[in-house]
Short mmCIF file of C-alpha atoms in Angstrom, two decimals:
data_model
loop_
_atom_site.label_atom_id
_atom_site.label_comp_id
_atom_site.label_asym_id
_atom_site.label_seq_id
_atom_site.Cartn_x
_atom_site.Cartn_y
_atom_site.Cartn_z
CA UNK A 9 162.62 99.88 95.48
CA UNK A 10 159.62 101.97 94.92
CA UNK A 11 158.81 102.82 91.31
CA UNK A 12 155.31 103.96 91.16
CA UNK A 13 152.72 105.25 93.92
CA UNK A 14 148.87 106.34 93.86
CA UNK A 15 147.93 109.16 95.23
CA UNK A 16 144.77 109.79 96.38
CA UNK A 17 143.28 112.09 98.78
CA UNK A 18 141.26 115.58 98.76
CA UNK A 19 142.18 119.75 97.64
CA UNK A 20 145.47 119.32 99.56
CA UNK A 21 146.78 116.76 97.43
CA UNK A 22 145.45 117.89 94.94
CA UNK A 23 146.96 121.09 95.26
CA UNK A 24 143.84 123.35 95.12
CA UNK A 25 145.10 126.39 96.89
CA UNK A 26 148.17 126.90 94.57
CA UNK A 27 148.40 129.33 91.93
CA UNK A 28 149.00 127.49 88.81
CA UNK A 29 145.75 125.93 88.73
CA UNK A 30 142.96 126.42 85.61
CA UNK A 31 139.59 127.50 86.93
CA UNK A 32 136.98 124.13 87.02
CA UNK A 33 134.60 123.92 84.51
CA UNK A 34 131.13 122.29 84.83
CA UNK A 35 129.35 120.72 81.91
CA UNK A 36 125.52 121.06 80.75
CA UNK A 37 124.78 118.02 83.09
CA UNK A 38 126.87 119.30 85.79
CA UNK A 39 129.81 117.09 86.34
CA UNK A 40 132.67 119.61 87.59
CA UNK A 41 136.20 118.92 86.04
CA UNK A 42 138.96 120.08 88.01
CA UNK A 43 141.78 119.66 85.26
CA UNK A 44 145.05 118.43 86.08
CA UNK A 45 146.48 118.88 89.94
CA UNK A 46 149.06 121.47 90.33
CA UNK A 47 152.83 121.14 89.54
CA UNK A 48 153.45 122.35 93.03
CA UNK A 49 151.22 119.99 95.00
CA UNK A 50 153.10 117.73 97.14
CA UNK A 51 153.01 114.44 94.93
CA UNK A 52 154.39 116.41 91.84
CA UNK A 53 157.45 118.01 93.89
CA UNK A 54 157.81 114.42 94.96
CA UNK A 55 157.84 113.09 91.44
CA UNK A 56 160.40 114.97 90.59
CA UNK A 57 162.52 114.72 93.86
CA UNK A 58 162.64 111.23 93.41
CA UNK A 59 162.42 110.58 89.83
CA UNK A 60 159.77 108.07 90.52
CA UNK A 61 156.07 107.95 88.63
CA UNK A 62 152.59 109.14 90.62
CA UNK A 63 149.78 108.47 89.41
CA UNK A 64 147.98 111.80 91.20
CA UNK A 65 144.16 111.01 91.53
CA UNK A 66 143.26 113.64 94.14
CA UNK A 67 140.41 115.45 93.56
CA UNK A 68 139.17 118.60 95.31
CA UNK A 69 136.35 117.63 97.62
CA UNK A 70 137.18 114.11 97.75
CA UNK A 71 135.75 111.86 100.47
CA UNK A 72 136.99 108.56 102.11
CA UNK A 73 134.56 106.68 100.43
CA UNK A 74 135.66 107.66 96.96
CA UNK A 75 139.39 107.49 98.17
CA UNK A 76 138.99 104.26 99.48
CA UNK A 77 136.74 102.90 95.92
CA UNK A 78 138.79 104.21 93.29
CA UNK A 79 142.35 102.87 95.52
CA UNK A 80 140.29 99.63 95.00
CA UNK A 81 139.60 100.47 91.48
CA UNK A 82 143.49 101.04 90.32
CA UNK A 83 145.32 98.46 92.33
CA UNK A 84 142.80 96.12 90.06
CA UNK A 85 143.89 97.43 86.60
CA UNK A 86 147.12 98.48 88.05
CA UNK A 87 150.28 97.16 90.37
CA UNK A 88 151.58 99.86 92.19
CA UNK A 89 154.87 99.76 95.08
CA UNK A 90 152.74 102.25 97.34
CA UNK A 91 149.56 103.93 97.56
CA UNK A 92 149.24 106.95 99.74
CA UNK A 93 145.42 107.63 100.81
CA UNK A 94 145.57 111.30 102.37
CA UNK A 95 142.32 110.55 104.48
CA UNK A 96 139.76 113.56 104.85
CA UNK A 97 137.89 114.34 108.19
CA UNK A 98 134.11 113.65 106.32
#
């Protein structure tokens, strides 16, 4: 039975074009934070469809290569039933 996925993947997993989102900040050396993803992005809806736990690591702008290094990344530190890479087209 799965328990807990990772979710990783680009603005549509993320949930970027929904309305609930905070405006992203950038700091003095200009790393941008995005905040948390949306409660309407598809991985939350399915959190709470399923009562299962996502661990929701979509970030807007994404690109395979960091999809594919951080899925490395957390399976390491962490055992999850699924990961779900929503693949980009850069």
């Amino acid at each position: 039975m799965i328990k807990n996925i990772l979710v990783l993947g680009d603005s549509m997993s993320f949930g970027s074009e929904l309305h609930d989102l905070q405006p992203a900040t950038t700091d003095e050396d200009g790393v941008v934070d995005f905040g948390k993803p949306s409660q309407y992005c598809w991985p939350s809806v399915l959190t709470k469809l399923a009562n299962i736990e996502i661990d929701n690591l979509a970030k807007p702008g994404a690109g395979n290569h960091r999809t594919i290094r951080v899925a490395i990344e957390k399976t390491i530190q962490k055992k999850y039933d699924l990961v779900i890479c929503a693949w980009s087209d850069l």
